[in-house]
Amino acid sequence: MAKTTAGVFRCPSCKEFISVDADACRFCGVAVNAEEAGELTRRQSELDNAIGNARTIKLMFPPFLMLIPVTCLLMNPFWPVVLTGIFEVMCVRWLTGFRSVRTPQVERLRRYVVVAALLVIVVLVVVLVGFYRLALVLR
């Protein structure tokens, strides 16, 4: 997972983004504690990474749903299993890597990732059962 190194955080008072190097907020003038600024910057970076990586999973979900049946028909049943494994690893890595991030937006994304992971498994099972039945009929 890519990590950003943004040196910004939200001001505890006005919620505007300010630099970690600032002595005071340029918007409201509140003094900035260096330790608190470092912690807030780390948490903001973790939140940004969680949202960015979840968006990647959201963008990859529809193509994976289409590729699973197509690869089963055009190649063999091994490839849908591989594709499902890749998607599941991505989801599990995201769920475990960002389990400590607790915001409403990340909680919604967490639910989406879990549902997407389960749907990909369901599609794989349906495709493999259909492939197996088709193979029995063609014998």
mmCIF file of C-alpha atoms in Angstrom:
data_model
loop_
_atom_site.group_PDB
_atom_site.id
_atom_site.type_symbol
_atom_site.label_atom_id
_atom_site.label_comp_id
_atom_site.label_asym_id
_atom_site.label_seq_id
_atom_site.Cartn_x
_atom_site.Cartn_y
_atom_site.Cartn_z
ATOM 1 C CA MET A 1 0.000 0.000 0.000
ATOM 2 C CA ALA A 2 1.331 3.354 -0.984
ATOM 3 C CA LYS A 3 1.971 5.778 1.848
ATOM 4 C CA THR A 4 1.685 9.504 1.474
ATOM 5 C CA THR A 5 4.000 11.822 3.335
ATOM 6 C CA ALA A 6 1.835 14.915 3.392
ATOM 7 C CA GLY A 7 2.938 17.347 6.057
ATOM 8 C CA VAL A 8 -0.503 18.800 6.692
ATOM 9 C CA PHE A 9 -3.206 18.299 9.280
ATOM 10 C CA ARG A 10 -6.523 19.835 10.236
ATOM 11 C CA CYS A 11 -6.404 22.648 12.776
ATOM 12 C CA PRO A 12 -8.113 21.487 16.003
ATOM 13 C CA SER A 13 -9.943 24.813 16.184
ATOM 14 C CA CYS A 14 -11.083 25.802 12.679
ATOM 15 C CA LYS A 15 -10.574 22.443 10.857
ATOM 16 C CA GLU A 16 -8.616 24.054 7.996
ATOM 17 C CA PHE A 17 -5.536 22.270 6.641
ATOM 18 C CA ILE A 18 -2.253 23.737 7.903
ATOM 19 C CA SER A 19 1.379 22.721 7.561
ATOM 20 C CA VAL A 20 3.026 20.605 10.249
ATOM 21 C CA ASP A 21 5.856 23.166 10.323
ATOM 22 C CA ALA A 22 3.545 26.058 11.272
ATOM 23 C CA ASP A 23 3.800 27.616 14.737
ATOM 24 C CA ALA A 24 0.196 28.830 14.584
ATOM 25 C CA CYS A 25 -2.821 28.292 12.343
ATOM 26 C CA ARG A 26 -2.799 30.847 9.553
ATOM 27 C CA PHE A 27 -6.594 30.930 9.532
ATOM 28 C CA CYS A 28 -7.570 31.270 13.186
ATOM 29 C CA GLY A 29 -4.245 31.966 14.910
ATOM 30 C CA VAL A 30 -4.372 29.047 17.377
ATOM 31 C CA ALA A 31 -0.901 27.953 18.533
ATOM 32 C CA VAL A 32 0.292 24.565 17.217
ATOM 33 C CA ASN A 33 1.937 22.000 19.495
ATOM 34 C CA ALA A 34 4.689 20.173 17.546
ATOM 35 C CA GLU A 35 3.926 16.743 19.063
ATOM 36 C CA GLU A 36 0.199 17.118 18.500
ATOM 37 C CA ALA A 37 0.852 18.337 14.959
ATOM 38 C CA GLY A 38 2.970 15.267 14.218
ATOM 39 C CA GLU A 39 0.279 12.921 15.525
ATOM 40 C CA LEU A 40 -2.481 14.725 13.619
ATOM 41 C CA THR A 41 -0.375 14.607 10.449
ATOM 42 C CA ARG A 42 0.163 10.868 10.856
ATOM 43 C CA ARG A 43 -3.577 10.276 11.357
ATOM 44 C CA GLN A 44 -4.469 12.483 8.370
ATOM 45 C CA SER A 45 -2.002 10.576 6.200
ATOM 46 C CA GLU A 46 -3.461 7.251 7.349
ATOM 47 C CA LEU A 47 -6.983 8.486 6.567
ATOM 48 C CA ASP A 48 -5.917 9.660 3.105
ATOM 49 C CA ASN A 49 -4.288 6.291 2.396
ATOM 50 C CA ALA A 50 -7.348 4.366 3.595
ATOM 51 C CA ILE A 51 -9.672 6.366 1.372
ATOM 52 C CA GLY A 52 -7.368 6.186 -1.652
ATOM 53 C CA ASN A 53 -6.817 2.440 -1.391
ATOM 54 C CA ALA A 54 -10.545 1.787 -0.876
ATOM 55 C CA ARG A 55 -11.277 3.803 -4.006
ATOM 56 C CA THR A 56 -8.880 1.552 -5.903
ATOM 57 C CA ILE A 57 -10.834 -1.489 -4.721
ATOM 58 C CA LYS A 58 -14.111 0.204 -5.715
ATOM 59 C CA LEU A 59 -12.763 0.886 -9.211
ATOM 60 C CA MET A 60 -11.496 -2.670 -9.628
ATOM 61 C CA PHE A 61 -14.681 -4.355 -8.401
ATOM 62 C CA PRO A 62 -16.806 -4.113 -11.624
ATOM 63 C CA PRO A 63 -14.018 -5.310 -13.956
ATOM 64 C CA PHE A 64 -13.330 -8.268 -11.675
ATOM 65 C CA LEU A 65 -17.031 -9.186 -11.700
ATOM 66 C CA MET A 66 -16.948 -9.205 -15.501
ATOM 67 C CA LEU A 67 -13.595 -10.969 -15.845
ATOM 68 C CA ILE A 68 -14.496 -13.923 -13.619
ATOM 69 C CA PRO A 69 -17.154 -15.409 -15.967
ATOM 70 C CA VAL A 70 -15.306 -14.357 -19.123
ATOM 71 C CA THR A 71 -12.057 -16.058 -18.118
ATOM 72 C CA CYS A 72 -13.960 -19.199 -17.179
ATOM 73 C CA LEU A 73 -15.562 -19.342 -20.618
ATOM 74 C CA LEU A 74 -12.515 -18.351 -22.669
ATOM 75 C CA MET A 75 -9.748 -20.061 -20.720
ATOM 76 C CA ASN A 76 -10.383 -22.559 -17.948
ATOM 77 C CA PRO A 77 -11.785 -22.631 -14.385
ATOM 78 C CA PHE A 78 -8.340 -21.981 -12.899
ATOM 79 C CA TRP A 79 -8.243 -18.300 -13.928
ATOM 80 C CA PRO A 80 -11.433 -17.165 -12.160
ATOM 81 C CA VAL A 81 -10.036 -18.685 -8.968
ATOM 82 C CA VAL A 82 -6.808 -16.715 -9.449
ATOM 83 C CA LEU A 83 -8.704 -13.467 -10.106
ATOM 84 C CA THR A 84 -10.883 -14.027 -7.055
ATOM 85 C CA GLY A 85 -7.795 -14.714 -4.958
ATOM 86 C CA ILE A 86 -6.174 -11.474 -6.108
ATOM 87 C CA PHE A 87 -9.273 -9.442 -5.270
ATOM 88 C CA GLU A 88 -9.722 -11.142 -1.895
ATOM 89 C CA VAL A 89 -6.088 -10.477 -0.946
ATOM 90 C CA MET A 90 -6.553 -6.803 -1.823
ATOM 91 C CA CYS A 91 -9.669 -6.596 0.352
ATOM 92 C CA VAL A 92 -8.140 -8.430 3.312
ATOM 93 C CA ARG A 93 -4.995 -6.283 3.158
ATOM 94 C CA TRP A 94 -7.126 -3.151 3.179
ATOM 95 C CA LEU A 95 -9.349 -4.383 6.011
ATOM 96 C CA THR A 96 -6.396 -5.382 8.193
ATOM 97 C CA GLY A 97 -4.143 -2.469 7.237
ATOM 98 C CA PHE A 98 -6.689 0.214 8.081
ATOM 99 C CA ARG A 99 -8.618 -1.413 10.919
ATOM 100 C CA SER A 100 -7.528 1.344 13.309
ATOM 101 C CA VAL A 101 -8.909 4.171 11.137
ATOM 102 C CA ARG A 102 -12.315 5.096 12.546
ATOM 103 C CA THR A 103 -14.224 7.778 10.672
ATOM 104 C CA PRO A 104 -17.750 7.626 9.207
ATOM 105 C CA GLN A 105 -16.371 7.725 5.659
ATOM 106 C CA VAL A 106 -13.943 4.859 6.286
ATOM 107 C CA GLU A 107 -16.682 2.850 8.027
ATOM 108 C CA ARG A 108 -18.850 3.155 4.889
ATOM 109 C CA LEU A 109 -15.888 2.104 2.765
ATOM 110 C CA ARG A 110 -15.222 -0.805 5.138
ATOM 111 C CA ARG A 111 -18.768 -2.083 4.609
ATOM 112 C CA TYR A 112 -18.381 -1.678 0.851
ATOM 113 C CA VAL A 113 -15.116 -3.640 0.798
ATOM 114 C CA VAL A 114 -16.629 -6.481 2.843
ATOM 115 C CA VAL A 115 -19.704 -6.682 0.589
ATOM 116 C CA ALA A 116 -17.543 -6.535 -2.551
ATOM 117 C CA ALA A 117 -15.311 -9.346 -1.258
ATOM 118 C CA LEU A 118 -18.343 -11.519 -0.490
ATOM 119 C CA LEU A 119 -19.970 -10.794 -3.867
ATOM 120 C CA VAL A 120 -16.835 -11.778 -5.749
ATOM 121 C CA ILE A 121 -16.796 -15.106 -3.902
ATOM 122 C CA VAL A 122 -20.495 -15.656 -4.694
ATOM 123 C CA VAL A 123 -19.898 -14.895 -8.378
ATOM 124 C CA LEU A 124 -16.977 -17.324 -8.431
ATOM 125 C CA VAL A 125 -19.086 -20.108 -6.902
ATOM 126 C CA VAL A 126 -21.965 -19.477 -9.330
ATOM 127 C CA VAL A 127 -19.617 -19.454 -12.328
ATOM 128 C CA LEU A 128 -17.809 -22.632 -11.262
ATOM 129 C CA VAL A 129 -21.091 -24.469 -10.576
ATOM 130 C CA GLY A 130 -22.394 -23.347 -13.979
ATOM 131 C CA PHE A 131 -19.168 -24.449 -15.658
ATOM 132 C CA TYR A 132 -19.348 -27.829 -13.932
ATOM 133 C CA ARG A 133 -22.978 -28.333 -14.982
ATOM 134 C CA LEU A 134 -22.165 -27.336 -18.543
ATOM 135 C CA ALA A 135 -19.305 -29.821 -18.584
ATOM 136 C CA LEU A 136 -21.681 -32.572 -17.381
ATOM 137 C CA VAL A 137 -24.235 -31.760 -20.081
ATOM 138 C CA LEU A 138 -21.611 -31.763 -22.818
ATOM 139 C CA ARG A 139 -20.292 -35.204 -21.880
#
